[in-house]
CSV table of C-alpha atoms and ligand atoms in Angstrom, one decimal:
chain,number,residue,atom,x,y,z
A,1,MET,CA,0.3,0.1,-0.1
A,2,GLU,CA,2.4,2.2,0.9
A,3,GLY,CA,4.6,2.3,-2.4
A,4,GLY,CA,1.4,1.6,-4.2
A,5,LYS,CA,0.2,3.6,-7.0
A,6,ALA,CA,-3.6,4.9,-7.2
A,7,GLN,CA,-5.6,7.1,-9.5
A,8,CYS,CA,-8.4,8.7,-7.7
A,9,THR,CA,-8.6,11.9,-5.6
A,10,ASN,CA,-9.3,12.4,-1.7
A,11,VAL,CA,-10.3,15.1,0.5
A,12,ILE,CA,-7.9,16.2,3.4
A,13,GLY,CA,-7.6,18.6,6.4
A,14,ASN,CA,-8.8,21.8,4.8
A,15,ASN,CA,-10.9,20.2,2.1
A,16,ARG,CA,-8.7,20.5,-0.5
A,17,GLU,CA,-8.5,17.7,-3.1
A,18,VAL,CA,-5.1,16.2,-3.5
A,19,PRO,CA,-4.4,13.8,-6.6
A,20,LYS,CA,-3.4,10.3,-5.2
A,21,GLU,CA,-1.1,9.4,-8.0
A,22,ARG,CA,1.3,12.3,-7.0
A,23,ILE,CA,0.6,11.7,-3.1
A,24,ILE,CA,1.6,8.1,-2.4
A,25,LYS,CA,4.8,7.8,-4.3
A,26,PHE,CA,8.0,7.9,-2.2
A,27,LYS,CA,11.4,8.5,-3.5
A,28,PRO,CA,13.3,6.8,-2.0
A,29,PRO,CA,10.5,3.9,-1.2
A,30,LEU,CA,9.1,4.3,2.3
A,31,TYR,CA,10.6,1.6,3.5
A,32,ARG,CA,14.1,2.3,2.6
A,33,GLN,CA,13.4,5.9,4.3
A,34,ARG,CA,12.9,3.9,7.3
A,35,TYR,CA,16.1,1.8,6.9
A,36,GLN,CA,18.2,5.1,6.1
A,37,PHE,CA,16.5,6.5,9.2
A,38,VAL,CA,17.9,3.9,11.1
A,39,LYS,CA,21.4,3.9,9.3
A,40,ASP,CA,21.5,7.9,10.1
A,41,ILE,CA,21.1,6.9,14.2
A,42,VAL,CA,24.0,4.2,13.9
A,43,ASP,CA,26.1,6.9,12.2
A,44,GLN,CA,25.5,9.5,14.8
A,45,HIS,CA,25.5,7.2,18.0
A,46,GLU,CA,28.0,4.4,17.1
A,47,PRO,CA,26.2,1.8,18.8
A,48,LYS,CA,28.0,-1.5,19.4
A,49,LYS,CA,25.4,-3.9,20.2
A,50,VAL,CA,22.1,-3.3,18.0
A,51,ALA,CA,19.1,-5.5,18.1
A,52,ASP,CA,16.1,-5.4,15.5
A,53,LEU,CA,13.1,-6.8,16.9
A,54,GLY,CA,10.6,-8.1,14.0
A,55,CYS,CA,13.5,-7.7,11.7
A,56,GLY,CA,11.0,-9.9,8.8
A,57,ASP,CA,13.5,-11.0,6.4
A,58,THR,CA,16.5,-9.4,7.8
A,59,SER,CA,17.4,-6.4,5.5
A,60,LEU,CA,17.9,-3.9,8.0
A,61,ILE,CA,20.5,-6.3,9.8
A,62,ARG,CA,21.9,-6.5,6.0
A,63,LEU,CA,22.7,-3.0,5.8
A,64,LEU,CA,23.5,-2.4,9.3
A,65,LYS,CA,26.4,-5.3,9.1
A,66,VAL,CA,28.9,-3.1,7.0
A,67,TYR,CA,29.1,-0.5,9.9
A,68,PRO,CA,32.3,-0.9,11.7
A,69,CYS,CA,31.5,0.3,15.1
A,70,ILE,CA,28.7,-2.5,15.5
A,71,LYS,CA,30.3,-5.9,17.0
A,72,GLU,CA,26.8,-7.7,17.8
A,73,LEU,CA,24.1,-7.6,15.8
A,74,VAL,CA,20.8,-9.4,16.4
A,75,GLY,CA,17.5,-10.0,14.5
A,76,VAL,CA,14.4,-11.4,16.3
A,77,ASP,CA,11.2,-12.3,14.6
A,78,ILE,CA,8.2,-14.2,15.2
A,79,ASP,CA,8.3,-15.9,11.8
A,80,GLU,CA,10.9,-18.3,11.5
A,81,ASP,CA,10.5,-18.9,7.5
A,82,LYS,CA,11.1,-15.3,7.0
A,83,LEU,CA,14.5,-14.9,9.1
A,84,ARG,CA,15.6,-18.4,7.1
A,85,TRP,CA,14.7,-16.8,4.1
A,86,ARG,CA,17.7,-14.5,3.4
A,87,GLY,CA,19.4,-15.6,6.6
A,88,ASP,CA,22.6,-17.0,4.9
A,89,GLN,CA,23.1,-13.7,3.2
A,90,LEU,CA,24.2,-12.7,6.6
A,91,SER,CA,27.5,-15.1,6.5
A,92,PRO,CA,30.6,-13.4,5.6
A,93,PHE,CA,31.7,-13.1,1.9
A,94,MET,CA,34.9,-14.0,0.3
A,95,GLY,CA,35.9,-10.1,0.5
A,96,ASP,CA,35.3,-10.1,4.3
A,97,PHE,CA,38.6,-12.5,4.7
A,98,LEU,CA,40.4,-10.8,2.4
A,99,LYS,CA,39.8,-7.3,3.9
A,100,PRO,CA,38.9,-8.1,7.6
A,101,ARG,CA,37.1,-5.4,9.9
A,102,ASP,CA,38.6,-3.8,12.4
A,103,LEU,CA,36.5,-5.1,15.4
A,104,ASP,CA,34.9,-8.5,15.5
A,105,LEU,CA,30.8,-9.0,14.4
A,106,THR,CA,28.8,-11.3,15.4
A,107,ILE,CA,25.3,-12.0,14.0
A,108,THR,CA,22.5,-13.9,15.6
A,109,LEU,CA,19.1,-14.4,14.3
A,110,TYR,CA,16.6,-15.7,17.1
A,111,HIS,CA,13.2,-17.0,16.5
A,112,GLY,CA,11.0,-15.7,19.2
A,113,SER,CA,8.8,-13.1,20.0
A,114,ALA,CA,9.5,-9.3,21.4
A,115,VAL,CA,7.1,-9.6,24.1
A,116,GLU,CA,9.0,-12.6,25.7
A,117,ARG,CA,12.5,-12.1,28.3
A,118,ASP,CA,15.6,-13.4,26.7
A,119,SER,CA,18.7,-12.3,28.5
A,120,ARG,CA,20.7,-12.6,25.4
A,121,LEU,CA,19.1,-9.2,24.8
A,122,LEU,CA,20.2,-7.3,27.6
A,123,GLY,CA,22.8,-4.4,27.6
A,124,PHE,CA,22.3,-3.5,23.8
A,125,ASP,CA,22.9,0.2,23.0
A,126,LEU,CA,20.1,0.4,20.4
A,127,ILE,CA,17.1,-1.9,19.9
A,128,THR,CA,14.6,-1.0,16.6
A,129,CYS,CA,11.2,-2.0,16.2
A,130,ILE,CA,10.4,-1.1,12.5
A,131,GLU,CA,6.5,-1.4,11.6
A,132,LEU,CA,6.3,-4.1,14.6
A,133,ILE,CA,4.1,-2.7,17.2
A,134,GLU,CA,0.7,-2.4,15.1
A,135,HIS,CA,1.1,-6.2,14.5
A,136,LEU,CA,1.0,-7.1,18.3
A,137,ASP,CA,-2.5,-7.8,19.5
A,138,SER,CA,-3.8,-6.0,22.9
A,139,GLY,CA,-2.1,-8.4,24.8
A,140,ASP,CA,1.4,-8.5,23.4
A,141,LEU,CA,1.1,-4.7,23.2
A,142,ALA,CA,0.4,-4.3,27.0
A,143,ARG,CA,3.2,-6.8,27.7
A,144,PHE,CA,5.9,-5.0,24.8
A,145,PRO,CA,6.8,-1.9,27.3
A,146,GLU,CA,7.8,-4.0,30.2
A,147,VAL,CA,10.0,-6.4,27.9
A,148,VAL,CA,11.7,-4.0,25.7
A,149,PHE,CA,12.1,-0.7,28.0
A,150,GLY,CA,11.9,-2.7,31.5
A,151,TYR,CA,13.6,-6.0,30.9
A,152,MET,CA,15.7,-5.7,28.1
A,153,SER,CA,16.6,-1.7,28.7
A,154,PRO,CA,18.7,-0.7,25.8
A,155,ALA,CA,20.1,2.8,25.8
A,156,MET,CA,17.9,4.0,22.9
A,157,VAL,CA,14.9,2.5,21.3
A,158,VAL,CA,13.4,3.5,17.7
A,159,ILE,CA,9.9,2.4,16.8
A,160,SER,CA,8.2,3.2,13.7
A,161,THR,CA,4.5,2.5,13.1
A,162,PRO,CA,2.1,4.0,10.3
A,163,ASN,CA,0.4,7.3,11.0
A,164,SER,CA,-3.2,6.6,10.5
A,165,GLU,CA,-3.6,10.6,9.7
A,166,PHE,CA,-1.9,9.9,6.5
A,167,ASN,CA,-4.5,6.9,5.4
A,168,PRO,CA,-6.9,9.0,3.7
A,169,LEU,CA,-4.5,10.0,1.2
A,170,PHE,CA,-4.2,6.4,0.3
A,171,PRO,CA,-6.8,4.8,-2.5
A,172,THR,CA,-8.7,2.6,0.1
A,173,GLU,CA,-9.0,3.5,4.0
A,174,ASN,CA,-8.3,0.1,5.5
A,175,LEU,CA,-5.7,-0.8,7.5
A,176,ARG,CA,-2.2,-0.6,5.7
A,177,ASP,CA,-1.8,-4.1,6.0
A,178,SER,CA,-4.2,-7.2,6.6
A,179,ASP,CA,-2.1,-8.3,9.6
A,180,HIS,CA,-2.3,-4.8,11.4
A,181,LYS,CA,-4.3,-5.0,14.6
A,182,PHE,CA,-4.3,-0.9,14.9
A,183,GLU,CA,-3.0,1.9,13.1
A,184,TRP,CA,-2.4,5.1,15.2
A,185,ASP,CA,-2.8,9.0,14.7
A,186,ARG,CA,0.0,11.2,15.9
A,187,MET,CA,-2.0,12.1,19.4
A,188,GLN,CA,-2.3,8.3,20.0
A,189,PHE,CA,1.0,7.3,19.3
A,190,GLN,CA,2.6,10.0,21.2
A,191,THR,CA,0.2,9.6,24.3
A,192,TRP,CA,1.3,5.6,24.7
A,193,ALA,CA,4.9,6.4,24.1
A,194,LEU,CA,5.0,9.3,26.8
A,195,PHE,CA,3.4,7.1,29.0
A,196,VAL,CA,6.2,4.3,28.4
A,197,ALA,CA,8.8,6.6,28.4
A,198,ASN,CA,7.8,8.1,31.7
A,199,ARG,CA,7.3,4.6,33.3
A,200,TYR,CA,10.7,3.3,32.2
A,201,GLY,CA,13.0,6.1,32.8
A,202,TYR,CA,13.4,7.3,28.8
A,203,SER,CA,13.0,10.6,27.2
A,204,VAL,CA,11.3,10.2,24.0
A,205,GLU,CA,11.3,12.6,20.7
A,206,PHE,CA,9.0,12.6,17.7
A,207,THR,CA,9.6,12.4,13.9
A,208,GLY,CA,9.0,10.3,10.9
A,209,VAL,CA,9.9,9.5,7.4
A,210,GLY,CA,7.4,9.6,4.4
A,211,ASP,CA,6.8,13.6,3.9
A,212,PRO,CA,3.4,14.3,3.0
A,213,PRO,CA,2.6,16.2,-0.3
A,214,ALA,CA,2.3,19.8,-0.9
A,215,GLY,CA,-1.1,21.1,0.7
A,216,ALA,CA,-1.3,18.2,2.9
A,217,GLU,CA,1.5,19.0,5.3
A,218,SER,CA,-1.1,18.8,8.1
A,219,VAL,CA,-1.5,14.9,8.2
A,220,GLY,CA,2.2,14.6,9.3
A,221,PHE,CA,4.9,12.0,8.0
A,222,CYS,CA,3.4,8.7,6.6
A,223,THR,CA,5.6,6.7,9.1
A,224,GLN,CA,5.6,8.0,12.5
A,225,ILE,CA,8.8,7.6,14.6
A,226,GLY,CA,9.7,8.0,18.5
A,227,ILE,CA,13.1,7.7,19.2
A,228,PHE,CA,13.7,6.9,23.2
A,229,ARG,CA,16.9,7.6,25.1
A,230,LYS,CA,17.3,6.2,28.2
A,231,ASN,CA,17.9,8.7,31.2
A,232,GLU,CA,20.9,9.2,32.7
A,233,GLU,CA,20.0,7.8,36.4
A,234,ARG,CA,18.5,4.7,34.8
A,235,ALA,CA,21.3,4.1,32.7
A,236,ALA,CA,23.4,4.0,36.1
A,237,GLU,CA,21.4,1.4,37.4
A,238,SER,CA,23.1,-1.6,37.6
A,239,ARG,CA,21.7,-4.9,36.1
A,240,VAL,CA,23.7,-7.4,37.5
A,241,SER,CA,21.1,-8.9,39.8
A,242,GLU,CA,19.2,-9.8,36.2
A,243,ARG,CA,19.2,-13.1,35.4
A,244,GLN,CA,21.8,-13.8,32.7
A,245,ASP,CA,20.2,-17.4,31.8
A,246,GLU,CA,16.8,-17.1,30.6
A,247,HIS,CA,17.2,-18.4,27.2
A,248,VAL,CA,13.4,-18.6,25.7
A,249,TYR,CA,14.4,-17.6,21.8
A,250,LYS,CA,15.8,-20.3,19.5
A,251,ALA,CA,18.8,-19.5,17.5
A,252,VAL,CA,18.4,-20.1,14.1
A,253,PHE,CA,21.5,-18.7,12.5
A,254,THR,CA,24.6,-17.3,13.9
A,255,ALA,CA,27.8,-16.1,11.8
A,256,SER,CA,31.3,-14.7,13.2
A,257,TYR,CA,33.1,-12.0,10.9
A,258,PRO,CA,36.8,-12.3,10.3
A,259,SER,CA,38.5,-8.9,12.0
A,260,LEU,CA,41.7,-7.6,12.9
A,261,GLN,CA,40.9,-8.5,16.4
A,262,GLN,CA,41.5,-12.2,15.6
A,263,GLU,CA,45.3,-12.9,15.2
A,264,ARG,CA,45.3,-15.0,12.5
A,265,PHE,CA,43.8,-12.4,10.4
A,266,LEU,CA,45.7,-9.6,11.8
A,267,ARG,CA,49.1,-11.6,10.9
A,268,LEU,CA,47.6,-12.4,7.5
A,269,VAL,CA,46.9,-8.6,6.7
A,270,LEU,CA,50.1,-7.5,8.4
A,271,VAL,CA,52.3,-9.7,6.5
A,272,ASN,CA,50.5,-8.5,3.3
A,273,GLU,CA,50.9,-5.1,3.6
A,274,VAL,CA,54.4,-5.4,5.2
A,275,SER,CA,55.3,-7.4,2.1
A,276,ARG,CA,53.4,-4.9,-0.2
A,277,GLN,CA,55.5,-1.7,1.5
A,278,VAL,CA,59.0,-3.4,1.3
A,279,GLU,CA,58.6,-4.3,-2.4
A,280,SER,CA,57.2,-0.8,-3.2
A,281,LEU,CA,60.5,0.8,-0.9
A,282,ARG,CA,62.6,-1.5,-3.0
A,283,LEU,CA,61.1,-0.6,-6.5
A,284,LYS,CA,61.6,3.2,-5.8
A,285,HIS,CA,65.2,2.6,-4.7
A,286,LEU,CA,66.3,0.7,-7.7
A,287,ARG,CA,64.6,3.3,-10.2
A,288,ARG,CA,66.6,6.2,-8.1
A,289,LEU,CA,69.8,3.7,-8.5
A,290,ARG,CA,69.3,3.9,-12.2
A,291,GLU,CA,68.3,7.6,-12.7
A,292,GLU,CA,71.6,8.3,-10.8
A,293,GLY,CA,73.7,5.6,-13.0
A,294,GLU,CA,71.9,7.6,-16.3
A,295,GLY,CA,72.8,10.9,-15.0
A,296,LEU,CA,76.4,10.0,-14.7
A,297,LEU,CA,76.6,8.7,-18.2
A,298,GLY,CA,75.2,12.1,-19.2
A,299,ILE,CA,72.0,10.6,-20.4
A,300,GLN,CA,69.1,12.8,-19.6
A,301,PRO,CA,67.6,11.0,-16.2
A,302,LEU,CA,64.0,10.0,-16.7
A,303,GLU,CA,61.3,12.2,-14.7
A,304,ASN,CA,61.7,11.2,-11.1
A,305,ASP,CA,58.5,10.1,-9.0
A,306,SER,CA,57.6,13.8,-8.2
A,307,ASN,CA,57.0,14.6,-11.9
A,308,PHE,CA,54.8,12.1,-12.3
A,309,PRO,CA,51.1,12.8,-11.0
A,310,SER,CA,51.2,10.7,-7.8
A,311,PHE,CA,48.5,8.0,-7.8
A,312,GLY,CA,49.9,6.7,-4.1
A,313,PRO,CA,48.8,7.6,-1.1
A,314,VAL,CA,48.4,11.1,0.3
A,315,PHE,CA,50.3,11.2,3.6
A,316,THR,CA,49.5,14.5,6.2
A,317,ASP,CA,52.3,16.5,7.3
A,318,ALA,CA,52.4,14.5,10.5
A,319,GLU,CA,52.1,11.3,8.6
A,320,LYS,CA,55.0,12.7,6.5
A,321,ALA,CA,57.0,13.9,9.7
A,322,ARG,CA,56.6,10.4,11.3
A,323,ILE,CA,58.0,8.7,8.3
A,324,GLU,CA,61.0,11.0,7.5
A,325,ASN,CA,62.2,10.7,11.3
A,326,SER,CA,62.4,7.0,11.1
A,327,PRO,CA,65.3,5.0,10.0
A,328,LYS,CA,65.8,4.8,6.3
A,329,PRO,CA,65.7,1.5,4.3
A,330,PHE,CA,69.2,0.6,3.3
A,331,VAL,CA,71.4,-1.7,0.9
A,332,ALA,CA,74.3,-3.8,2.4
A,333,GLY,CA,75.7,-6.0,-0.3
A,334,ARG,CA,73.0,-7.5,-2.5
A,335,LYS,CA,70.2,-7.2,0.2
A,336,PHE,CA,67.8,-4.5,1.0
A,337,PHE,CA,66.8,-3.8,4.6
A,338,VAL,CA,63.4,-2.1,5.5
A,339,PRO,CA,63.7,-1.3,9.4
A,340,LEU,CA,60.6,-2.2,11.1
A,341,ARG,CA,60.2,1.2,12.9
A,342,ARG,CA,60.3,2.3,9.2
A,343,LEU,CA,57.4,0.5,8.6
A,344,VAL,CA,55.4,1.0,11.7
A,345,ALA,CA,55.6,5.0,10.6
A,346,TYR,CA,53.6,4.0,7.2
A,347,PRO,CA,49.9,5.1,8.0
A,348,LYS,CA,48.7,2.0,6.8
A,349,LEU,CA,50.7,-0.3,9.0
A,350,HIS,CA,50.5,2.3,11.7
A,351,ARG,CA,46.9,1.5,11.8
A,352,ILE,CA,47.1,-2.0,11.9
A,353,CYS,CA,50.2,-2.4,14.4
A,354,PRO,CA,51.6,0.6,15.8
A,355,ASN,CA,54.3,-1.1,17.5
A,356,GLU,CA,57.6,-2.5,16.4
A,357,ASP,CA,58.0,-5.5,18.9
A,358,VAL,CA,54.6,-6.7,18.0
A,359,MET,CA,54.8,-6.4,14.5
A,360,ARG,CA,58.3,-8.6,14.8
A,361,SER,CA,56.6,-11.3,16.7
A,362,LEU,CA,53.6,-11.6,14.1
A,363,VAL,CA,55.5,-11.6,10.7
A,364,ASP,CA,58.6,-13.4,12.1
A,365,ASP,CA,57.3,-16.8,10.7
A,366,CYS,CA,56.6,-15.2,7.1
A,367,VAL,CA,59.2,-12.9,6.1
A,368,SER,CA,62.9,-12.7,6.4
A,369,LEU,CA,64.1,-10.5,9.2
A,370,SER,CA,68.0,-9.4,9.6
A,371,SER,CA,69.9,-11.1,12.3
A,372,ASP,CA,69.3,-8.5,15.2
A,373,GLY,CA,65.6,-8.8,14.3
A,374,SER,CA,65.2,-5.0,13.1
A,375,ALA,CA,64.4,-5.1,9.8
A,376,VAL,CA,62.8,-6.9,6.9
A,377,VAL,CA,65.3,-8.3,4.3
A,378,VAL,CA,64.9,-8.9,0.7
A,379,ASP,CA,67.1,-9.3,-2.4
A,380,LEU,CA,67.8,-6.0,-3.8
A,381,HIS,CA,67.5,-7.5,-7.1
A,382,ASP,CA,65.0,-10.1,-8.4
A,383,HIS,CA,64.3,-11.9,-11.7
A,384,TYR,CA,61.5,-9.4,-12.9
A,385,ASP,CA,63.3,-6.5,-12.5
A,386,TYR,CA,65.4,-7.7,-15.5
A,387,LEU,CA,62.3,-8.8,-17.0
A,388,PHE,CA,60.6,-5.4,-16.9
A,389,GLU,CA,63.7,-3.3,-17.2
A,390,ILE,CA,63.3,-1.4,-13.5
B,401,SAM,N1,11.0,-4.8,10.2
B,401,SAM,C1,10.9,-5.3,9.1
B,401,SAM,C2,11.0,-4.1,7.8
B,401,SAM,O1,10.8,-3.2,8.6
B,401,SAM,O2,11.4,-4.4,7.1
B,401,SAM,C3,9.8,-6.2,8.8
B,401,SAM,C4,8.5,-5.5,9.5
B,401,SAM,S1,7.1,-6.4,9.2
B,401,SAM,C5,5.9,-5.4,8.7
B,401,SAM,C6,6.5,-6.8,11.1
B,401,SAM,C7,7.3,-8.2,11.4
B,401,SAM,O3,7.2,-8.3,12.7
B,401,SAM,C8,7.1,-9.3,10.5
B,401,SAM,O4,8.2,-9.8,10.4
B,401,SAM,C9,6.6,-10.3,12.0
B,401,SAM,O5,6.8,-11.3,11.5
B,401,SAM,C10,7.2,-9.6,12.8
B,401,SAM,N2,6.4,-10.0,14.1
B,401,SAM,C11,4.8,-9.7,14.4
B,401,SAM,N3,4.8,-10.1,15.9
B,401,SAM,C12,6.0,-10.1,16.6
B,401,SAM,C13,6.4,-10.6,17.7
B,401,SAM,N4,5.4,-10.4,18.6
B,401,SAM,N5,7.7,-10.6,17.8
B,401,SAM,C14,8.7,-10.5,17.3
B,401,SAM,N6,8.2,-10.2,15.6
B,401,SAM,C15,7.0,-10.0,15.4
């Protein structure tokens, strides 16, 4: 209904006729605006633990898994088939192994109801309930605040639900979905939300997505949204006494993503980046040698690096200074040495592993180190240099 198309017209607010075809096309579609709203909240607040209650086919979870701040992502739905339908798309792809995240991420999907207590939903930073509450019958709706706000008690809750004041702009005036048990106008939603917020120690802010068309502004957003934030006094309350073993939900899917917090992936990425950096420095050194040789023979030197447009990384002044102040690569005999202290100065390596000793212990097995362990050593020349006339 929300994304549909209609031909008729309808009368709203101040008796103006609004052609429906114009009104009910949302760009981007309304569901995407709702997901974007949650993504903006994640961008803004950088929650580590996020749960989506009534997650359906896990579309929102798939969008959220790319956020580097999130370490735990949970989806809960009462419909197990929906969870299983696309759940396997939440497994790590090849690219996730080639370029691991900085922080761990686990994703778990639970079959269960948002009105049941499960201690694995305790301690979350953000819980989203996107188009969920209108699917709850009166009994479940009465239980919902105690479970979500009282028991799960996350730092933030985002609840979206249809705004019934918008409905006259749709072709039919029924509920928007046959499974909806109710649709509230803004007054009804806000009254409920304020009551819940006061009772459980939250503040609430109201907004929405799906702008009304020109001339129909008085109906408000098509989807109304409440953002609940836990008050400081409530946030300071200790939850230690809470039972940690109340496991009611059934886990139907779980995935752990590779990350640089796991030593085997850190080692893999580090060895790869060290080898790449050493090779880049070796080639640069050979180019300089050749240019100096050609200069001595009176041959016009090739344009050096600085005359070519630079496609390499652009360093900040502080990064340049850190590199300049570190020991330079050097040649002894037919060997090329790059001190580890030089390597940890390069931004990419500095971010992954800023400590020289840790770097040494991690790359030790896979790259050749000088006898005192202070530098990576490679042959100054290799077969390919002659092949490509470097
Ligand atoms: N949040 C998803 C989205 O925005 O794309 C799906 C919304 S869909 C309209 C409502 C979802 O809530 C359905 O997947 C339904 O199975 C689920 N649901 C209904 N009652 C529930 C309950 N008590 N606990 C958990 N999920 C429930």
